[in-house]
Coordinates of C-alpha atoms in Angstrom, one line a residue:
Chain A
M1 CA -0.1 -0.1 0.1
F2 CA 1.3 3.4 -1.0
P3 CA 1.2 6.2 1.3
T4 CA 2.5 4.2 4.3
P5 CA -0.6 2.7 6.4
I6 CA -1.3 5.7 8.8
E7 CA -1.7 2.9 11.5
K8 CA 1.7 2.2 11.4
L9 CA 2.5 5.8 12.6
S10 CA 2.3 7.8 16.0
K11 CA -1.1 8.2 17.6
S12 CA -1.2 11.7 17.2
V13 CA -0.9 11.5 13.8
N14 CA -3.8 9.2 13.7
I15 CA -5.7 11.3 15.4
S16 CA -5.1 14.6 13.3
Y17 CA -5.2 12.1 10.3
R18 CA -8.8 10.9 11.2
A19 CA -10.1 14.8 12.0
A20 CA -8.1 16.2 9.0
I21 CA -10.4 13.9 6.6
W22 CA -13.7 14.8 7.8
I23 CA -12.3 18.8 7.7
A24 CA -11.2 18.2 4.0
L25 CA -14.5 16.6 3.2
I26 CA -16.5 19.7 4.7
L27 CA -14.3 22.0 2.7
W28 CA -15.0 20.4 -0.3
L29 CA -18.6 20.2 -0.1
L30 CA -18.5 23.6 1.2
P31 CA -20.3 25.1 -1.9
L32 CA -23.0 22.4 -1.9
I33 CA -23.8 22.3 1.8
A34 CA -24.2 26.4 1.5
V35 CA -26.7 25.3 -1.5
M36 CA -29.0 22.6 0.9
M37 CA -29.0 25.0 3.4
T38 CA -30.3 27.7 1.1
S39 CA -33.1 25.1 0.0
A40 CA -34.1 24.9 3.9
R41 CA -34.3 28.9 4.0
S42 CA -37.3 31.4 4.6
V43 CA -37.3 34.3 2.0
A44 CA -36.7 37.0 4.7
D45 CA -33.4 34.7 6.0
I46 CA -32.1 35.1 2.2
N47 CA -32.8 39.1 2.0
M48 CA -31.3 39.7 5.4
G49 CA -28.2 38.0 3.4
N50 CA -27.9 34.7 5.5
Y51 CA -26.5 33.1 2.6
W52 CA -24.4 30.3 4.2
G53 CA -25.3 30.6 8.2
I54 CA -27.7 27.9 10.0
P55 CA -30.9 29.1 8.8
E56 CA -33.0 31.2 11.1
Q57 CA -35.8 29.1 10.5
W58 CA -36.4 25.7 8.9
M59 CA -38.5 25.7 6.0
I60 CA -37.5 22.4 4.6
L61 CA -41.0 21.2 4.2
E62 CA -42.4 24.3 2.9
N63 CA -39.8 24.6 0.3
Y64 CA -40.1 21.1 -1.1
T65 CA -43.5 20.9 -1.4
Q66 CA -43.6 24.5 -2.9
V67 CA -41.0 23.1 -5.5
F68 CA -43.6 20.6 -6.8
T69 CA -46.8 22.3 -6.3
S70 CA -46.0 25.6 -8.0
T71 CA -43.3 24.5 -10.3
P72 CA -43.4 21.7 -13.2
M73 CA -40.7 20.2 -11.3
A74 CA -42.7 16.7 -11.1
R75 CA -43.2 16.4 -14.4
Y76 CA -39.6 17.5 -15.0
L77 CA -38.5 14.4 -13.3
L78 CA -40.9 12.2 -14.8
N79 CA -39.7 13.0 -18.2
S80 CA -36.3 12.5 -17.3
I81 CA -37.1 9.1 -16.3
M82 CA -39.2 8.2 -19.4
I83 CA -36.0 9.5 -21.3
T84 CA -33.1 8.0 -19.3
V85 CA -34.6 4.5 -18.7
P86 CA -35.6 3.3 -22.6
A87 CA -32.3 5.3 -23.4
V88 CA -30.0 3.2 -21.4
I89 CA -31.7 -0.5 -22.1
G90 CA -31.4 0.7 -25.7
A91 CA -27.9 1.4 -25.5
V92 CA -26.9 -1.2 -23.6
A93 CA -28.6 -3.6 -25.7
I94 CA -27.1 -2.8 -28.9
S95 CA -23.7 -2.4 -27.8
T96 CA -23.8 -5.8 -26.0
L97 CA -24.4 -7.5 -29.4
A98 CA -21.8 -5.3 -31.3
G99 CA -19.3 -5.6 -28.7
Y100 CA -20.0 -9.6 -28.8
A101 CA -19.5 -9.3 -32.6
L102 CA -16.0 -7.2 -32.4
A103 CA -14.5 -9.2 -29.5
K104 CA -15.4 -13.0 -30.7
F105 CA -15.4 -12.9 -34.4
K106 CA -12.4 -12.0 -36.7
F107 CA -13.4 -10.5 -39.7
R108 CA -12.0 -7.9 -42.2
G109 CA -12.3 -4.3 -40.5
N110 CA -13.1 -5.1 -37.2
V111 CA -10.1 -2.9 -36.0
L112 CA -11.5 -0.1 -38.0
L113 CA -15.2 -0.6 -36.8
F114 CA -13.8 -0.5 -33.2
A115 CA -11.9 2.5 -33.8
T116 CA -14.7 4.2 -35.4
F117 CA -16.9 3.4 -32.1
I118 CA -14.4 4.7 -30.0
G119 CA -13.3 8.0 -31.8
G120 CA -16.9 8.8 -32.2
N121 CA -17.5 8.7 -28.6
F122 CA -15.3 11.6 -28.3
V123 CA -16.4 14.0 -30.7
P124 CA -17.7 17.5 -29.6
F125 CA -21.6 17.4 -29.6
Q126 CA -21.7 20.8 -31.7
I127 CA -20.4 18.8 -35.0
L128 CA -23.4 17.0 -34.4
M129 CA -26.0 19.6 -33.3
I130 CA -27.5 20.8 -36.7
P131 CA -27.6 17.5 -38.7
V132 CA -29.1 15.9 -35.8
R133 CA -31.5 18.7 -35.1
D134 CA -32.7 18.6 -38.5
L135 CA -33.0 14.8 -38.7
T136 CA -35.3 14.9 -35.7
I137 CA -37.2 17.7 -37.2
S138 CA -37.8 15.7 -40.5
M139 CA -38.7 12.6 -38.7
G140 CA -41.6 14.6 -37.0
L141 CA -39.6 13.7 -33.4
Y142 CA -39.0 17.5 -32.3
D143 CA -39.9 18.0 -29.0
T144 CA -40.7 14.6 -28.1
A145 CA -39.1 12.1 -25.5
T146 CA -38.5 9.8 -28.9
G147 CA -36.2 12.1 -30.7
L148 CA -33.6 12.6 -27.6
I149 CA -34.3 8.6 -26.9
L150 CA -33.2 7.9 -30.2
F151 CA -30.2 10.1 -30.3
H152 CA -28.7 9.0 -26.8
V153 CA -29.2 5.7 -27.7
A154 CA -27.1 6.0 -30.8
F155 CA -24.3 8.5 -29.3
Q156 CA -24.2 6.4 -26.4
A157 CA -23.6 3.1 -28.1
G158 CA -19.7 4.4 -28.9
F159 CA -18.9 4.2 -25.6
C160 CA -21.1 1.2 -24.4
T161 CA -19.6 -1.0 -27.5
L162 CA -16.0 -0.4 -26.5
F163 CA -16.5 -1.3 -22.7
M164 CA -18.6 -4.3 -23.5
R165 CA -16.2 -5.4 -26.5
N166 CA -13.5 -5.2 -23.7
F167 CA -15.2 -7.2 -21.3
I168 CA -16.2 -9.7 -23.5
V169 CA -12.4 -10.1 -25.1
G170 CA -11.6 -11.3 -21.7
L171 CA -14.2 -14.2 -21.8
P172 CA -12.7 -17.5 -22.0
D173 CA -13.1 -18.8 -26.0
E174 CA -13.2 -22.7 -25.0
L175 CA -16.7 -22.0 -24.0
I176 CA -18.1 -20.6 -27.1
E177 CA -16.2 -22.9 -29.0
A178 CA -17.4 -26.0 -27.4
A179 CA -20.8 -24.8 -27.9
R180 CA -20.4 -24.2 -31.7
V181 CA -19.1 -27.8 -31.9
E182 CA -22.0 -29.1 -30.4
G183 CA -24.0 -27.4 -33.2
V184 CA -25.5 -24.7 -30.8
S185 CA -26.7 -21.8 -33.0
E186 CA -24.6 -18.3 -32.8
W187 CA -27.9 -16.6 -31.2
K188 CA -28.7 -19.1 -28.9
I189 CA -24.8 -19.1 -28.0
F190 CA -25.0 -15.6 -27.3
W191 CA -28.2 -15.8 -25.4
H192 CA -27.3 -18.7 -23.3
V193 CA -23.3 -18.7 -22.6
V194 CA -22.3 -15.1 -23.5
L195 CA -25.1 -12.9 -21.9
P196 CA -25.1 -14.8 -18.3
L197 CA -21.3 -13.8 -18.1
V198 CA -21.6 -10.5 -19.3
R199 CA -24.0 -9.4 -16.6
P200 CA -21.5 -7.7 -14.0
A201 CA -20.4 -5.7 -17.3
I202 CA -24.0 -4.9 -18.0
A203 CA -24.6 -3.6 -14.6
A204 CA -21.8 -1.3 -14.2
L205 CA -22.8 0.2 -17.8
S206 CA -26.2 0.9 -16.6
V207 CA -25.4 2.8 -13.7
L208 CA -22.9 5.0 -15.6
I209 CA -24.7 5.6 -18.7
F210 CA -27.9 6.5 -16.5
T211 CA -25.9 9.4 -14.6
F212 CA -24.4 10.5 -18.1
I213 CA -27.8 10.8 -19.9
W214 CA -29.5 11.9 -16.8
N215 CA -27.2 14.8 -16.8
D216 CA -27.6 15.8 -20.3
Y217 CA -28.0 19.0 -20.8
F218 CA -27.1 20.5 -24.4
W219 CA -29.3 17.7 -26.2
A220 CA -32.0 18.4 -24.0
L221 CA -31.7 22.2 -25.4
V222 CA -31.3 21.5 -28.9
L223 CA -33.8 19.0 -29.2
V224 CA -36.8 19.7 -26.8
Q225 CA -38.6 23.1 -26.0
S226 CA -42.1 22.4 -24.1
D227 CA -42.1 21.7 -20.5
E228 CA -44.1 18.4 -21.5
V229 CA -41.0 16.9 -22.4
R230 CA -38.1 19.0 -20.6
P231 CA -35.9 16.7 -18.7
V232 CA -34.9 18.2 -15.4
T233 CA -31.6 19.7 -16.5
A234 CA -33.3 22.0 -19.0
G235 CA -36.1 22.1 -16.6
I236 CA -33.9 23.7 -13.8
S237 CA -32.3 26.1 -16.0
A238 CA -35.8 27.5 -17.1
L239 CA -37.0 27.7 -13.5
M240 CA -33.7 29.6 -12.6
G241 CA -34.5 32.2 -15.5
Q242 CA -38.3 32.9 -14.3
W243 CA -37.4 32.2 -10.3
L244 CA -34.3 34.4 -10.4
A245 CA -35.2 35.9 -7.2
S246 CA -36.5 32.4 -5.3
W247 CA -33.1 31.1 -4.4
Q248 CA -34.7 29.1 -1.9
L249 CA -36.8 27.3 -4.6
I250 CA -34.3 27.0 -7.2
S251 CA -31.8 25.4 -4.6
A252 CA -34.7 23.1 -3.5
G253 CA -35.3 22.0 -7.1
S254 CA -31.6 21.3 -7.8
I255 CA -31.2 19.1 -4.7
V256 CA -34.3 17.2 -5.9
A257 CA -32.7 17.2 -9.8
A258 CA -29.4 16.1 -8.5
L259 CA -30.9 13.3 -6.2
P260 CA -31.7 10.1 -8.8
P261 CA -28.1 9.8 -9.6
V262 CA -26.7 10.4 -6.4
I263 CA -28.8 7.4 -4.9
L264 CA -27.9 5.4 -7.7
F265 CA -24.5 6.0 -7.1
F266 CA -24.6 5.2 -3.6
A267 CA -26.8 2.1 -4.1
M268 CA -24.2 0.6 -6.9
Q269 CA -21.1 2.2 -6.2
K270 CA -19.3 -0.8 -6.8
H271 CA -20.3 -1.1 -10.1
F272 CA -20.5 2.5 -10.8
I273 CA -16.4 2.4 -10.3
A274 CA -16.1 -0.4 -12.0
G275 CA -17.6 1.3 -14.7
L276 CA -15.8 4.2 -14.8
T277 CA -12.2 2.8 -14.1
L278 CA -12.6 0.0 -16.8
G279 CA -10.5 1.4 -19.1
A280 CA -7.9 2.5 -16.4
T281 CA -6.9 -0.6 -15.2
K282 CA -7.2 -2.0 -18.2
G283 CA -5.0 0.6 -19.8
Chain B
M1 CA -10.5 -15.9 -31.8
Q2 CA -11.8 -19.1 -33.6
K3 CA -12.2 -19.8 -37.5
L4 CA -14.9 -19.5 -38.9
H5 CA -17.0 -22.7 -39.6
S6 CA -20.3 -22.2 -41.5
R7 CA -22.3 -19.9 -43.4
Q8 CA -24.1 -18.9 -40.6
Q9 CA -20.9 -17.7 -38.7
Q10 CA -19.7 -15.4 -41.5
W11 CA -23.1 -13.8 -41.4
M12 CA -24.0 -13.8 -37.4
P13 CA -21.4 -10.9 -36.8
V14 CA -23.0 -8.4 -39.4
L15 CA -26.2 -9.2 -37.6
F16 CA -25.1 -8.5 -34.1
L17 CA -23.4 -5.1 -35.2
A18 CA -26.1 -4.2 -37.4
P19 CA -27.8 -2.3 -35.2
A20 CA -25.6 -0.3 -33.1
L21 CA -23.8 0.6 -36.6
I22 CA -26.7 2.0 -38.2
M23 CA -27.8 3.9 -35.4
F24 CA -24.0 5.0 -35.0
V25 CA -23.8 6.0 -38.9
V26 CA -27.1 8.0 -38.9
Y27 CA -26.5 9.8 -35.8
V28 CA -22.9 10.3 -35.2
I29 CA -20.9 9.7 -38.7
L30 CA -23.3 11.2 -41.4
P31 CA -23.8 14.0 -38.8
I32 CA -19.8 14.5 -38.7
C33 CA -19.7 14.8 -42.8
Q34 CA -23.0 16.8 -43.2
S35 CA -21.6 19.5 -40.5
V36 CA -18.2 19.8 -42.5
L37 CA -19.9 20.3 -45.6
L38 CA -22.8 22.6 -44.1
S39 CA -19.6 25.0 -43.1
F40 CA -19.0 25.8 -46.6
Y41 CA -22.6 27.1 -47.3
E42 CA -24.3 30.3 -46.0
W43 CA -27.7 29.2 -44.3
D44 CA -30.1 30.6 -41.7
G45 CA -31.6 27.3 -40.8
L46 CA -35.0 27.5 -42.9
G47 CA -34.5 29.0 -46.3
D48 CA -32.0 28.0 -49.6
K49 CA -28.5 27.2 -48.7
T50 CA -26.0 29.3 -50.7
F51 CA -22.9 28.0 -51.4
V52 CA -19.8 30.3 -50.1
G53 CA -16.7 28.0 -50.2
L54 CA -14.3 29.2 -47.5
D55 CA -15.7 32.6 -46.3
N56 CA -17.4 31.5 -43.1
Y57 CA -13.8 30.5 -42.4
F58 CA -12.2 33.7 -43.7
E59 CA -14.9 35.4 -42.0
L60 CA -14.3 33.6 -38.6
F61 CA -10.6 34.3 -38.6
E62 CA -11.5 37.9 -38.5
D63 CA -13.9 37.7 -35.8
E64 CA -12.9 38.8 -32.6
Q65 CA -15.4 36.7 -30.7
F66 CA -14.0 33.5 -31.9
W67 CA -10.6 34.1 -31.0
L68 CA -11.7 35.1 -27.6
A69 CA -13.5 31.8 -27.3
L70 CA -10.4 30.2 -28.3
K71 CA -8.2 31.8 -26.3
N72 CA -10.7 30.7 -23.2
N73 CA -10.8 27.4 -24.4
I74 CA -6.9 27.0 -24.4
Y75 CA -7.4 28.7 -20.6
W76 CA -9.8 25.5 -20.3
M77 CA -7.3 23.1 -21.1
V78 CA -4.3 24.3 -19.4
F79 CA -6.0 24.9 -15.9
Y80 CA -7.9 21.9 -16.6
M81 CA -4.6 20.1 -16.5
L82 CA -4.6 20.6 -12.7
A83 CA -7.4 18.4 -12.2
P84 CA -5.4 14.7 -12.7
P85 CA -2.1 15.8 -10.2
L86 CA -4.9 17.5 -7.9
G87 CA -7.1 14.2 -8.1
L88 CA -3.7 12.3 -7.6
A89 CA -3.0 14.2 -4.4
V90 CA -6.7 13.8 -2.8
A91 CA -6.3 9.8 -3.7
L92 CA -2.8 9.8 -1.9
F93 CA -4.6 11.6 1.1
L94 CA -7.6 9.3 1.4
N95 CA -5.9 6.2 0.5
Q96 CA -6.1 5.1 4.0
K97 CA -8.1 1.9 5.8
V98 CA -9.6 4.4 8.8
L99 CA -12.8 3.8 10.0
G100 CA -15.7 5.7 7.6
I101 CA -12.8 6.3 5.0
R102 CA -15.2 4.6 2.3
L103 CA -18.0 7.0 3.3
V104 CA -15.5 10.2 2.9
K105 CA -14.4 8.7 -0.3
S106 CA -17.8 8.1 -2.1
L107 CA -18.8 12.1 -0.5
F108 CA -15.5 13.0 -2.2
F109 CA -16.4 11.8 -5.1
F110 CA -20.2 13.3 -5.4
P111 CA -19.4 16.4 -7.7
F112 CA -18.7 14.1 -10.4
V113 CA -22.4 12.6 -10.2
I114 CA -24.4 15.7 -9.6
S115 CA -25.6 17.3 -13.1
Q116 CA -23.3 20.1 -14.4
V117 CA -26.6 22.3 -14.4
V118 CA -26.6 21.9 -10.7
V119 CA -22.8 22.7 -10.1
G120 CA -23.3 26.0 -12.1
L121 CA -26.1 26.7 -9.6
V122 CA -23.7 25.9 -6.7
F123 CA -20.8 27.9 -7.9
A124 CA -23.0 30.9 -8.8
W125 CA -24.3 30.8 -5.3
F126 CA -20.7 30.6 -4.3
Y127 CA -19.3 33.8 -6.1
D128 CA -22.3 35.7 -5.2
P129 CA -21.0 39.4 -5.1
S130 CA -22.9 40.6 -2.1
Y131 CA -23.2 37.6 0.4
G132 CA -21.4 34.7 -1.4
L133 CA -19.2 32.7 0.8
F134 CA -16.5 33.3 -1.5
N135 CA -16.2 37.1 -1.0
I136 CA -17.2 36.8 2.4
A137 CA -13.6 34.3 2.4
L138 CA -11.6 37.1 0.3
T139 CA -12.8 40.4 2.8
S140 CA -12.1 38.4 5.5
L141 CA -8.4 37.9 4.3
G142 CA -8.3 41.8 3.9
F143 CA -8.6 41.5 0.0
E144 CA -11.4 43.4 -2.0
P145 CA -14.5 41.3 -2.9
I146 CA -14.8 40.4 -6.6
A147 CA -18.3 40.0 -8.5
V148 CA -16.3 36.9 -10.2
L149 CA -19.4 36.2 -12.8
S150 CA -19.6 39.7 -14.0
D151 CA -15.8 40.9 -14.0
E152 CA -14.3 40.4 -17.6
N153 CA -11.0 39.3 -16.3
W154 CA -12.2 36.9 -13.5
V155 CA -15.0 35.2 -15.3
T156 CA -13.5 32.4 -16.9
F157 CA -11.0 31.5 -14.2
G158 CA -14.7 31.0 -12.0
I159 CA -16.2 29.1 -14.6
I160 CA -12.9 26.7 -14.8
A161 CA -12.8 26.4 -11.3
A162 CA -16.5 25.5 -11.3
G163 CA -15.3 22.7 -13.5
L164 CA -12.5 21.5 -11.8
W165 CA -14.8 20.5 -9.0
P166 CA -16.5 17.5 -10.7
Q167 CA -12.9 16.7 -12.8
I168 CA -10.7 16.4 -9.6
A169 CA -13.2 14.2 -8.5
Y170 CA -13.3 12.2 -11.7
C171 CA -9.4 11.9 -11.6
M172 CA -9.1 10.6 -8.1
I173 CA -11.4 7.9 -8.8
L174 CA -9.3 6.6 -11.1
Y175 CA -6.4 7.1 -9.1
L176 CA -7.8 5.4 -6.4
T177 CA -8.0 2.5 -8.4
G178 CA -4.8 2.4 -9.5
L179 CA -3.3 2.8 -6.2
N180 CA -5.4 0.0 -5.2
N181 CA -3.9 -2.1 -8.0
L182 CA -0.3 -1.3 -7.1
S183 CA 1.9 -4.6 -7.1
P184 CA 2.6 -5.2 -3.5
D185 CA 6.0 -7.2 -4.4
Q186 CA 7.4 -4.1 -6.3
L187 CA 6.1 -1.6 -3.4
E188 CA 8.2 -4.1 -0.8
A189 CA 11.3 -4.5 -2.9
A190 CA 11.5 -0.4 -3.3
R191 CA 10.8 0.3 0.5
L192 CA 13.7 -2.9 1.1
D193 CA 15.7 -0.5 -1.0
G194 CA 15.3 2.5 1.0
A195 CA 13.0 4.2 -1.0
H196 CA 10.5 6.9 0.6
G197 CA 8.5 9.5 0.0
W198 CA 8.7 11.7 -3.1
K199 CA 11.3 9.2 -4.3
M200 CA 8.8 6.6 -4.0
L201 CA 6.3 8.2 -5.6
W202 CA 8.3 9.5 -8.6
H203 CA 10.2 6.4 -9.4
V204 CA 7.9 3.6 -8.1
I205 CA 4.4 4.6 -7.9
L206 CA 4.0 7.0 -10.9
P207 CA 5.1 4.5 -13.6
Q208 CA 2.4 2.1 -12.1
L209 CA -0.1 4.9 -12.6
K210 CA 0.2 5.5 -16.0
P211 CA -2.7 3.9 -17.6
A212 CA -5.0 5.6 -14.9
T213 CA -2.7 9.0 -15.8
F214 CA -3.5 8.7 -19.4
I215 CA -7.3 7.9 -19.1
A216 CA -6.9 10.8 -16.7
I217 CA -5.3 13.2 -19.1
V218 CA -7.4 12.1 -22.2
V219 CA -10.7 12.9 -20.2
T220 CA -9.5 16.0 -19.0
V221 CA -8.7 17.3 -22.2
I222 CA -11.9 16.5 -23.9
G223 CA -13.6 17.8 -21.0
A224 CA -11.8 20.9 -21.5
L225 CA -13.0 21.0 -25.0
R226 CA -16.5 20.0 -24.3
S227 CA -17.4 22.9 -21.6
F228 CA -20.8 24.0 -22.6
D229 CA -23.2 23.2 -19.8
L230 CA -21.2 25.8 -17.2
V231 CA -20.8 28.5 -19.7
A232 CA -24.4 28.2 -20.6
T233 CA -26.2 28.0 -17.2
M234 CA -23.5 30.3 -15.1
T235 CA -23.0 33.4 -17.5
A236 CA -24.3 32.4 -21.3
G237 CA -20.7 33.4 -22.6
G238 CA -21.0 36.5 -21.1
P239 CA -20.2 39.6 -19.9
F240 CA -19.7 40.8 -23.5
G241 CA -18.6 36.9 -24.8
S242 CA -15.9 37.5 -22.4
S243 CA -16.5 34.0 -21.3
N244 CA -17.1 32.0 -24.3
V245 CA -16.1 28.9 -25.5
L246 CA -15.9 27.4 -29.0
A247 CA -18.6 25.1 -27.9
Y248 CA -20.9 27.8 -27.0
F249 CA -20.3 30.2 -29.3
M250 CA -21.4 27.7 -31.8
Y251 CA -24.7 27.1 -30.2
E252 CA -25.3 30.5 -29.9
Q253 CA -24.3 31.8 -33.3
S254 CA -26.7 28.9 -34.9
I255 CA -29.5 29.4 -32.5
F256 CA -29.6 32.5 -31.5
N257 CA -28.3 34.2 -34.8
Y258 CA -29.7 31.8 -37.0
R259 CA -25.8 31.6 -38.6
V260 CA -26.1 28.1 -39.2
G261 CA -23.4 27.6 -41.5
Y262 CA -21.0 29.8 -39.7
G263 CA -21.9 27.5 -36.8
A264 CA -20.7 24.7 -38.6
A265 CA -17.3 26.3 -39.1
I266 CA -16.8 26.8 -35.9
A267 CA -17.8 22.9 -34.9
T268 CA -15.6 21.8 -37.6
V269 CA -12.6 23.7 -36.2
L270 CA -13.6 22.7 -33.0
F271 CA -13.6 19.2 -34.4
L272 CA -10.3 19.3 -36.0
I273 CA -8.9 20.4 -32.7
M274 CA -10.5 17.7 -30.8
D275 CA -9.2 15.1 -33.7
V276 CA -5.7 15.5 -32.7
Y277 CA -6.6 14.0 -29.0
I278 CA -8.9 11.3 -30.6
A279 CA -6.2 10.0 -33.1
Y280 CA -3.5 10.2 -30.2
F281 CA -5.9 8.2 -28.0
L282 CA -7.0 5.9 -30.4
W283 CA -3.2 5.0 -31.5
R284 CA -2.3 4.4 -28.1
M285 CA -5.4 2.6 -27.7
L286 CA -4.6 0.3 -30.6
K287 CA -0.9 -0.2 -29.8
S288 CA -1.6 -1.9 -26.3
E289 CA -4.1 -4.0 -27.9
K290 CA -1.8 -5.1 -30.6
A291 CA 0.9 -6.0 -27.6

């Protein structure tokens, strides 16, 4: 282990280290803590300039209720779910198929295709913006959840295929080969042999791209314009325009918007980190 | 990989690949080509397109806003490069086994999980000129308060600092995983040779963390060039375009000013800059693939 385990050092170092990590954490999250506190403040408190002290009056229930009753926040949250969940399922499904093909079949152009998926995953969104917007409009899908979902599925397919391919490459060839010798059809091999083995990768990938898609802001601006479809990121920024003075509501709304990926992260932390670092450990 | 035995197997990879490939071609590959093509046209997004050759690019190179945005993108890249070393520092600081450390690590990672729109809001609140935490800290240290987001000289750095927050968290996680996978034998051997502290870090640890460093640098450069969300939510490029970046400048020109061809030219320039990094990444990745 590096650095040297702290237990091997003196007691006073140990005590100060244990205190230091929590102090560092509070400093690190201070801007966020200020917003959390603000989401519990009264208007009077904010007008008095109490921006980061303890609220004079705790208004948690009132503020969070007001976010849901006087803004379309509930609608935005629902929209985000309706966009994110199908997009994650779609992207992971088509990428598992493609990743398997790239990992376990030898054919001309294999490496080139793999490189295309990786490269495409890094391009700036702006180079796609106008054509994708036009395409979505011409299919009659502008300002619909389907329009956003289709784009997310397609774009995330790049990263997901890279990810699944790297995972499947590590699976033993013998299993697949044995099934082939038995005369099992390719589709059945995929379904009954490969799929059960890639479950951990699918879990890791799903958690990761759930946050990517949930937090998307750019495409929500470009492909959607009405409150009926708008996901929570674009919703919050629209609210900021309308409620500029009501910081307690904007703060409460932001906390609500941030919650789903945070909960998912804590619930599936191991998968999440495995997903993020797969490339790093494989190099 | 195995040899192909039958007809069926020859066609299978095509079928497996088809859905992903079709989607990717329609939504990523073709749009790139269309955007590049569009950059040679003058178009308001609705009417007829007029071919103007390289005019958009000539105009771009004389547009002060473009150079300002490009300069800001360079600032983003330079200062974003603080994220990998700072992420490493945090990772080294937290790489211990004491009570509650897992929770501390996850909470440190927090800023990366929340949306950049929320990060923008958090920092707008932090920078608030009258009562924000940042200015309270400044004045208590005896400095003059700064209205970061409305000051042309500070605004870009203020937004970059907000962007560094999640980016450092990301690099930290990459390094924490890397530190977890260090070879205990090598550490032991180095310790027996009397290596410790900085020397140990530089000669023994960092070489083993190379894969993590590579990914950290790539995602940081791409993140810096992709910066859009924070600029859009915190300042919309203002005041007077002083915090603009290419990604936002392109959006602004195409959507608000109806200059779609011009926007496509900006996107093409951004794409070409990014290509250098994409090519480098692919080259490294494919090289390690062959080894």
